[in-house]
Tab-separated table of C-alpha atoms and ligand atoms in Angstrom:
chain	number	residue	atom	x	y	z
A	16	UNK	CA	0.099	0.161	0.164
A	17	UNK	CA	1.745	2.423	-1.557
A	18	UNK	CA	0.453	6.064	0.254
A	19	UNK	CA	1.318	10.269	-0.427
A	20	UNK	CA	1.155	12.095	1.679
A	21	UNK	CA	1.271	16.068	1.357
A	22	UNK	CA	1.915	18.843	3.434
A	23	UNK	CA	1.113	22.696	3.345
A	24	UNK	CA	-0.310	23.465	6.893
A	25	UNK	CA	2.847	26.037	7.251
A	26	UNK	CA	5.769	27.418	5.752
A	27	UNK	CA	7.135	23.825	4.673
A	28	UNK	CA	5.945	22.420	0.714
A	29	UNK	CA	6.288	18.817	1.242
A	30	UNK	CA	5.451	15.711	-0.326
A	31	UNK	CA	6.097	12.095	0.208
A	32	UNK	CA	5.354	8.448	-0.858
A	33	UNK	CA	5.305	6.084	1.931
A	34	UNK	CA	4.958	2.616	2.108
A	35	UNK	CA	2.599	0.566	4.736
A	36	UNK	CA	3.003	2.949	6.758
A	37	UNK	CA	5.957	2.876	7.843
A	38	UNK	CA	8.504	2.266	4.775
A	39	UNK	CA	9.847	5.773	3.629
A	40	UNK	CA	9.996	5.183	-0.106
A	41	UNK	CA	10.567	9.409	-0.348
A	42	UNK	CA	11.022	12.775	1.451
A	43	UNK	CA	10.855	15.845	-0.385
A	44	UNK	CA	10.723	19.125	1.639
A	45	UNK	CA	10.608	22.929	0.252
A	46	UNK	CA	10.916	25.855	2.920
A	47	UNK	CA	9.827	28.907	1.888
A	48	UNK	CA	11.314	29.280	5.233
A	49	UNK	CA	14.455	32.415	3.626
A	50	UNK	CA	11.126	34.324	1.855
A	51	UNK	CA	9.948	35.252	5.885
A	52	UNK	CA	13.012	35.900	7.850
A	53	UNK	CA	12.914	39.785	7.074
A	54	UNK	CA	9.949	39.689	9.081
A	55	UNK	CA	10.847	38.332	11.846
A	56	UNK	CA	7.782	35.090	11.523
A	57	UNK	CA	5.803	33.917	8.518
A	58	UNK	CA	3.846	35.669	6.885
A	59	UNK	CA	0.634	33.180	4.979
A	60	UNK	CA	0.042	35.220	1.874
A	61	UNK	CA	3.872	34.693	0.681
A	62	UNK	CA	3.254	31.375	2.369
A	63	UNK	CA	0.366	30.032	0.294
A	64	UNK	CA	1.643	31.444	-2.937
A	65	UNK	CA	4.954	29.865	-2.408
A	66	UNK	CA	2.966	26.619	-2.001
A	67	UNK	CA	0.880	27.061	-5.102
A	68	UNK	CA	4.680	27.778	-7.400
A	69	UNK	CA	6.610	24.772	-6.228
A	70	UNK	CA	3.133	22.099	-5.408
A	71	UNK	CA	2.782	20.606	-8.871
A	72	UNK	CA	6.927	19.828	-8.744
A	73	UNK	CA	7.698	18.850	-5.136
A	74	UNK	CA	4.778	15.983	-6.013
A	75	UNK	CA	6.518	15.337	-8.889
A	76	UNK	CA	10.313	14.889	-7.306
A	77	UNK	CA	8.903	12.807	-4.750
A	78	UNK	CA	7.259	10.003	-7.091
A	79	UNK	CA	10.495	10.188	-9.097
A	80	UNK	CA	12.071	9.740	-5.592
A	81	UNK	CA	10.508	7.016	-4.830
A	82	UNK	CA	10.845	5.135	-7.744
A	83	UNK	CA	7.486	5.659	-8.929
A	84	UNK	CA	4.470	6.298	-11.189
A	85	UNK	CA	1.221	7.918	-10.285
A	86	UNK	CA	-0.577	4.635	-10.752
A	87	UNK	CA	1.048	3.202	-8.314
A	88	UNK	CA	-0.241	5.686	-5.712
A	89	UNK	CA	-2.944	3.492	-3.791
A	90	UNK	CA	-4.456	6.608	-1.703
A	91	UNK	CA	-3.342	10.089	-1.701
A	92	UNK	CA	-3.088	11.449	2.226
A	93	UNK	CA	-3.127	15.312	3.164
A	94	UNK	CA	-2.612	17.253	6.016
A	95	UNK	CA	-6.329	19.169	6.986
A	96	UNK	CA	-5.770	21.114	10.100
A	97	UNK	CA	-4.391	22.893	11.889
A	98	UNK	CA	-2.167	25.524	9.940
A	99	UNK	CA	-2.400	28.443	8.143
A	100	UNK	CA	-5.896	28.464	5.913
A	101	UNK	CA	-4.221	30.106	2.966
A	102	UNK	CA	-1.655	26.724	2.829
A	103	UNK	CA	-3.997	24.088	3.799
A	104	UNK	CA	-6.111	25.158	1.063
A	105	UNK	CA	-3.680	24.683	-1.422
A	106	UNK	CA	-2.865	21.299	-0.972
A	107	UNK	CA	-6.033	20.433	0.058
A	108	UNK	CA	-6.835	21.211	-3.169
A	109	UNK	CA	-4.370	19.659	-5.388
A	110	UNK	CA	-5.317	16.174	-3.242
A	111	UNK	CA	-9.085	16.125	-3.632
A	112	UNK	CA	-8.255	16.512	-7.273
A	113	UNK	CA	-5.289	14.236	-7.501
A	114	UNK	CA	-7.626	12.116	-5.945
A	115	UNK	CA	-10.782	12.970	-8.080
A	116	UNK	CA	-8.839	12.135	-10.964
A	117	UNK	CA	-6.447	9.184	-10.564
A	118	UNK	CA	-10.235	7.745	-8.030
A	119	UNK	CA	-7.642	6.782	-5.317
A	120	UNK	CA	-9.331	7.609	-1.937
A	121	UNK	CA	-8.565	10.890	0.053
A	122	UNK	CA	-7.435	10.435	3.461
A	123	UNK	CA	-7.036	13.941	6.174
A	124	UNK	CA	-4.379	13.668	8.557
A	125	UNK	CA	-4.071	15.405	11.884
A	126	UNK	CA	-0.602	17.627	11.584
A	127	UNK	CA	0.137	17.417	15.065
A	128	UNK	CA	-0.614	14.458	16.205
A	129	UNK	CA	1.151	13.741	12.606
A	130	UNK	CA	3.822	14.996	14.413
A	131	UNK	CA	4.394	12.309	16.935
A	132	UNK	CA	3.551	9.862	14.787
A	133	UNK	CA	6.864	10.779	12.890
A	134	UNK	CA	8.134	7.948	16.138
A	135	UNK	CA	7.038	4.934	13.823
A	136	UNK	CA	8.803	6.019	11.152
A	137	UNK	CA	11.848	4.990	12.794
A	138	UNK	CA	13.335	0.792	12.836
A	139	UNK	CA	12.017	0.461	16.294
A	140	UNK	CA	8.549	0.959	16.586
A	141	UNK	CA	7.093	2.438	19.784
A	142	UNK	CA	5.372	0.216	22.245
A	143	UNK	CA	1.504	2.243	23.016
A	144	UNK	CA	0.276	3.352	25.540
A	145	UNK	CA	2.468	6.715	25.856
A	146	UNK	CA	3.244	9.762	26.895
A	147	UNK	CA	3.146	12.345	23.508
A	148	UNK	CA	5.108	15.899	23.910
A	149	UNK	CA	4.434	18.298	20.464
A	150	UNK	CA	6.517	20.937	20.430
A	151	UNK	CA	6.193	23.369	17.668
A	152	UNK	CA	5.732	26.676	16.503
A	153	UNK	CA	2.187	26.851	16.543
A	154	UNK	CA	1.534	24.293	19.282
A	155	UNK	CA	2.739	23.114	22.259
A	156	UNK	CA	0.572	19.824	24.038
A	157	UNK	CA	0.172	16.993	26.207
A	158	UNK	CA	-1.741	13.226	24.487
A	159	UNK	CA	-2.095	10.098	26.310
A	160	UNK	CA	-1.918	8.082	23.028
A	161	UNK	CA	-3.444	4.783	24.050
A	162	UNK	CA	-3.461	3.097	19.729
A	163	UNK	CA	-3.108	5.753	17.086
A	164	UNK	CA	-6.984	6.036	16.818
A	165	UNK	CA	-6.705	7.287	20.254
A	166	UNK	CA	-4.868	10.144	21.599
A	167	UNK	CA	-6.353	11.775	24.454
A	168	UNK	CA	-5.212	15.670	24.980
A	169	UNK	CA	-3.858	16.209	28.793
A	170	UNK	CA	-3.090	19.701	28.248
A	171	UNK	CA	-1.569	22.561	25.769
A	172	UNK	CA	-0.013	25.776	25.947
A	173	UNK	CA	-1.923	29.012	26.965
A	174	UNK	CA	-0.329	31.107	25.430
A	175	UNK	CA	3.027	30.933	23.419
A	176	UNK	CA	4.152	28.239	21.919
A	177	UNK	CA	7.490	25.953	22.586
A	178	UNK	CA	9.115	27.631	19.418
A	179	UNK	CA	6.756	30.639	19.536
A	180	UNK	CA	8.788	31.820	21.976
A	181	UNK	CA	12.104	30.496	20.836
A	182	UNK	CA	11.161	33.125	18.266
A	183	UNK	CA	10.769	35.819	20.282
A	184	UNK	CA	13.096	35.460	22.740
A	185	UNK	CA	15.288	35.427	18.833
A	186	UNK	CA	14.204	38.715	17.823
A	187	UNK	CA	14.355	40.675	21.517
A	188	UNK	CA	17.902	39.609	21.917
A	189	UNK	CA	18.404	40.440	17.711
A	190	UNK	CA	19.672	37.388	16.662
A	191	UNK	CA	17.657	36.339	13.757
A	192	UNK	CA	14.974	34.194	12.234
A	193	UNK	CA	13.663	31.518	12.683
A	194	UNK	CA	15.188	31.412	15.929
A	195	UNK	CA	14.340	27.440	17.761
A	196	UNK	CA	17.877	26.475	15.874
A	197	UNK	CA	20.078	30.559	16.343
A	198	UNK	CA	19.309	29.999	20.632
A	199	UNK	CA	20.056	26.225	20.580
A	200	UNK	CA	23.384	26.959	18.851
A	201	UNK	CA	23.976	29.999	21.508
A	202	UNK	CA	23.043	28.251	23.892
A	203	UNK	CA	26.237	25.267	23.264
A	204	UNK	CA	28.368	28.628	23.688
A	205	UNK	CA	27.577	30.120	27.016
A	206	UNK	CA	31.082	30.280	28.512
A	207	UNK	CA	29.532	29.582	32.274
A	208	UNK	CA	28.463	25.599	32.505
A	209	UNK	CA	25.200	26.799	34.261
A	210	UNK	CA	23.739	30.419	35.160
A	211	UNK	CA	22.268	31.965	37.791
A	212	UNK	CA	20.212	33.645	35.742
A	213	UNK	CA	16.578	32.246	36.372
A	214	UNK	CA	13.030	33.022	34.327
A	215	UNK	CA	9.853	31.915	35.611
A	216	UNK	CA	6.983	31.051	34.229
A	217	UNK	CA	3.223	31.505	35.662
A	218	UNK	CA	1.628	28.382	37.821
A	219	UNK	CA	-1.408	26.994	35.791
A	220	UNK	CA	-4.374	25.580	37.368
A	221	UNK	CA	-3.862	22.610	34.662
A	222	UNK	CA	-0.615	21.181	35.801
A	223	UNK	CA	-0.188	19.776	32.332
A	224	UNK	CA	-0.935	23.123	30.431
A	225	UNK	CA	1.479	25.477	29.700
A	226	UNK	CA	2.221	29.362	29.876
A	227	UNK	CA	5.515	30.590	28.062
A	228	UNK	CA	4.461	34.351	27.723
A	229	UNK	CA	5.937	35.232	31.244
A	230	UNK	CA	8.463	33.731	30.231
A	231	UNK	CA	9.332	36.001	26.485
A	232	UNK	CA	8.859	38.711	28.980
A	233	UNK	CA	11.077	38.276	31.784
A	234	UNK	CA	13.886	37.682	29.152
A	235	UNK	CA	12.611	40.919	27.310
A	236	UNK	CA	12.866	43.405	31.211
A	237	UNK	CA	16.032	41.360	32.030
A	238	UNK	CA	17.930	42.673	28.415
A	239	UNK	CA	16.979	45.680	28.926
A	240	UNK	CA	17.985	46.177	32.726
A	241	UNK	CA	21.204	44.205	32.085
A	242	UNK	CA	22.459	45.082	28.737
A	243	UNK	CA	25.680	44.000	29.668
A	244	UNK	CA	25.317	40.441	30.194
A	245	UNK	CA	26.300	38.052	27.389
A	246	UNK	CA	23.629	37.220	25.056
A	247	UNK	CA	25.140	33.309	25.582
A	248	UNK	CA	24.203	33.469	28.877
A	249	UNK	CA	20.725	34.770	27.855
A	250	UNK	CA	19.695	32.485	25.732
A	251	UNK	CA	21.069	29.534	27.719
A	252	UNK	CA	19.069	30.520	30.587
A	253	UNK	CA	16.038	31.260	28.153
A	254	UNK	CA	16.507	27.665	26.793
A	255	UNK	CA	17.101	25.617	29.969
A	256	UNK	CA	13.626	27.776	31.891
A	257	UNK	CA	11.476	26.113	28.506
A	258	UNK	CA	13.519	22.832	28.775
A	259	UNK	CA	12.553	22.712	32.103
A	260	UNK	CA	9.168	23.318	32.077
A	261	UNK	CA	8.654	20.139	29.399
A	262	UNK	CA	10.974	18.110	30.535
A	263	UNK	CA	8.913	18.435	34.137
A	264	UNK	CA	5.958	18.100	32.976
A	265	UNK	CA	6.061	15.296	30.543
A	266	UNK	CA	8.009	13.168	32.705
A	267	UNK	CA	5.032	13.686	35.275
A	268	UNK	CA	2.479	13.295	32.867
A	269	UNK	CA	3.655	9.569	32.703
A	270	UNK	CA	4.085	9.354	36.510
A	271	UNK	CA	0.195	10.152	36.798
A	272	UNK	CA	-1.075	7.844	33.976
A	273	UNK	CA	2.016	4.988	34.849
A	274	UNK	CA	2.959	4.969	30.598
A	275	UNK	CA	7.025	3.730	30.053
A	276	UNK	CA	7.121	5.106	26.220
A	277	UNK	CA	7.804	8.501	25.674
A	278	UNK	CA	7.613	10.034	22.163
A	279	UNK	CA	8.405	13.811	21.017
A	280	UNK	CA	8.083	15.941	18.180
A	281	UNK	CA	7.990	18.910	16.746
A	282	UNK	CA	10.325	21.562	15.586
A	283	UNK	CA	11.880	22.165	18.722
A	284	UNK	CA	12.112	18.266	19.308
A	285	UNK	CA	15.577	19.229	17.856
A	286	UNK	CA	16.609	21.252	20.499
A	287	UNK	CA	19.849	19.419	21.272
A	288	UNK	CA	19.563	20.928	24.763
A	289	UNK	CA	15.736	19.250	25.406
A	290	UNK	CA	16.469	15.952	23.429
A	291	UNK	CA	19.861	15.218	26.772
A	292	UNK	CA	17.399	16.594	29.207
A	293	UNK	CA	14.937	14.292	27.992
A	294	UNK	CA	17.516	11.015	27.091
A	295	UNK	CA	19.297	11.733	30.850
A	296	UNK	CA	15.278	11.925	32.633
A	297	UNK	CA	13.522	8.829	30.854
A	298	UNK	CA	16.986	6.980	31.567
A	299	UNK	CA	16.807	7.431	35.346
A	300	UNK	CA	12.938	6.088	35.495
A	301	UNK	CA	13.233	4.188	33.110
A	302	UNK	CA	11.191	5.108	30.382
A	303	UNK	CA	11.345	4.567	26.780
A	304	UNK	CA	11.901	8.402	24.993
A	305	UNK	CA	11.589	7.920	21.413
A	306	UNK	CA	12.750	11.368	19.164
A	307	UNK	CA	12.146	11.289	15.496
A	308	UNK	CA	15.888	12.110	13.867
A	309	UNK	CA	15.669	15.392	12.992
A	310	UNK	CA	14.925	15.396	9.209
A	311	UNK	CA	10.983	14.227	10.972
A	312	UNK	CA	10.968	17.053	13.429
A	313	UNK	CA	10.334	19.615	11.303
A	314	UNK	CA	7.639	20.042	8.444
A	315	UNK	CA	7.192	16.944	6.322
A	316	UNK	CA	4.845	14.708	4.284
A	317	UNK	CA	6.156	11.928	5.550
A	318	UNK	CA	4.603	12.117	9.029
A	319	UNK	CA	2.117	12.673	7.060
A	320	UNK	CA	0.932	9.696	4.902
A	321	UNK	CA	3.152	7.622	7.308
A	322	UNK	CA	-0.085	8.358	9.778
A	323	UNK	CA	-2.181	8.420	6.688
A	324	UNK	CA	-1.712	4.920	6.295
A	325	UNK	CA	-4.075	4.892	9.742
A	326	UNK	CA	-6.847	6.509	8.668
A	327	UNK	CA	-9.974	6.026	7.357
A	328	UNK	CA	-10.689	7.870	3.890
A	329	UNK	CA	-13.072	10.493	3.486
A	330	UNK	CA	-16.518	10.029	1.654
A	331	UNK	CA	-17.235	8.235	-0.830
A	332	UNK	CA	-16.398	7.119	-4.094
A	333	UNK	CA	-17.845	5.735	-7.150
A	334	UNK	CA	-16.338	2.600	-7.530
A	335	UNK	CA	-14.477	2.607	-4.531
A	336	UNK	CA	-12.859	-0.575	-4.029
A	337	UNK	CA	-12.319	-2.166	0.075
A	338	UNK	CA	-9.462	-1.194	1.652
A	339	UNK	CA	-6.740	-3.979	1.665
A	340	UNK	CA	-5.304	-3.806	5.539
B	430	KG4	O1	7.194	21.585	13.622
B	430	KG4	P1	7.588	22.638	13.205
B	430	KG4	O2	9.065	23.055	11.905
B	430	KG4	O3	6.139	24.063	12.561
B	430	KG4	C1	5.205	24.460	12.963
B	430	KG4	O4	4.404	23.423	12.743
B	430	KG4	O5	5.248	25.182	13.971
B	430	KG4	O6	7.926	24.034	14.194
B	430	KG4	C2	8.310	25.435	13.704
B	430	KG4	C3	10.082	25.760	15.066
B	430	KG4	C4	9.810	26.537	14.718
B	430	KG4	O7	9.438	27.641	16.116
B	430	KG4	C5	11.714	26.719	15.203
B	430	KG4	O8	12.171	28.139	16.131
B	430	KG4	C6	11.876	25.384	16.616
B	430	KG4	O9	10.935	24.833	15.841
B	430	KG4	N1	12.989	25.287	16.252
B	430	KG4	C7	13.541	24.765	17.370
B	430	KG4	C8	15.022	23.513	16.689
B	430	KG4	N2	14.909	23.611	15.681
B	430	KG4	C9	13.459	24.725	15.684
B	430	KG4	N3	13.464	25.215	18.444
B	430	KG4	C10	14.495	25.055	19.597
B	430	KG4	N4	15.769	24.082	18.981
B	430	KG4	C11	15.398	24.119	17.993
B	430	KG4	N5	16.800	23.292	17.551
B	431	ZN	ZN1	4.556	21.299	12.801
């Protein structure tokens, strides 16, 4: 069963072919990020126009990389939400047209859950139940996953997402965009191995909810009042604060729900300090930690095609054949 995945929810135009939900035959991703950098964030209109210009080429490339003709595709999976409205529309319209033209089933995929599914594309497969921690530019949430059809939301951010906080703090510190990878690298250059600077987030009613906007504002005031402090140290302290929050909440969810597997996903899952801190704590507490390879942390279509294998196609097509799995 070859599924063609299409992802256009933000600035990446991506297409991929995945066999039987596990084997990646191709994974093509092109980002319009450079076009947004001067604005310090993704401009929806620029993103959707870019998708429109290149989606045809990206899909063709994903087929040729997989060495397959369109006729060898059994179904089309596409990100249906969440994301930028205009950008999503390009991907879903393209996928619908292709599905109609080829008379192949169309599968709508949730982008957030697909980020967690990225962990199932590695050779070693996670055991369920698991706790899933999503840390992306637009979302930060914790899920209790009992099966691939059952994701229960435990908590989410009340304000900024983790990646958004990285991007905004990078802007405050005049470091450039996107902020996550820049702060990650800069924090490693911090001369001291630790720091006395602390940025505390708000206490929340639901212990599994997140709030990062207070930390971001604390960085702003600290920078204004302490212009002498090396920027590496502020980056280090900010990253430490965000990572501590993420690790503590994810591990406490594992304990509370008596779960021995933790999956992470989303762009911030690429953060080196987060990966190291989670690995250390999970090893101590005998929890199996799954982190996708860097190429599958950022937005991609392999996670869409892979997860799509487990989702029922939408609608009814004339001459529809039953699924074979
Ligand atoms: O999942 P993603 O590619 O797009 C969304 O669906 O939002 O995540 C993008 C986010 C950006 O905010 C970016 O700054 C952040 O992921 N990011 C990182 C790192 N690499 C990307 N944040 C922290 N450390 C990184 N190494
Ligand atoms: Zn994403």
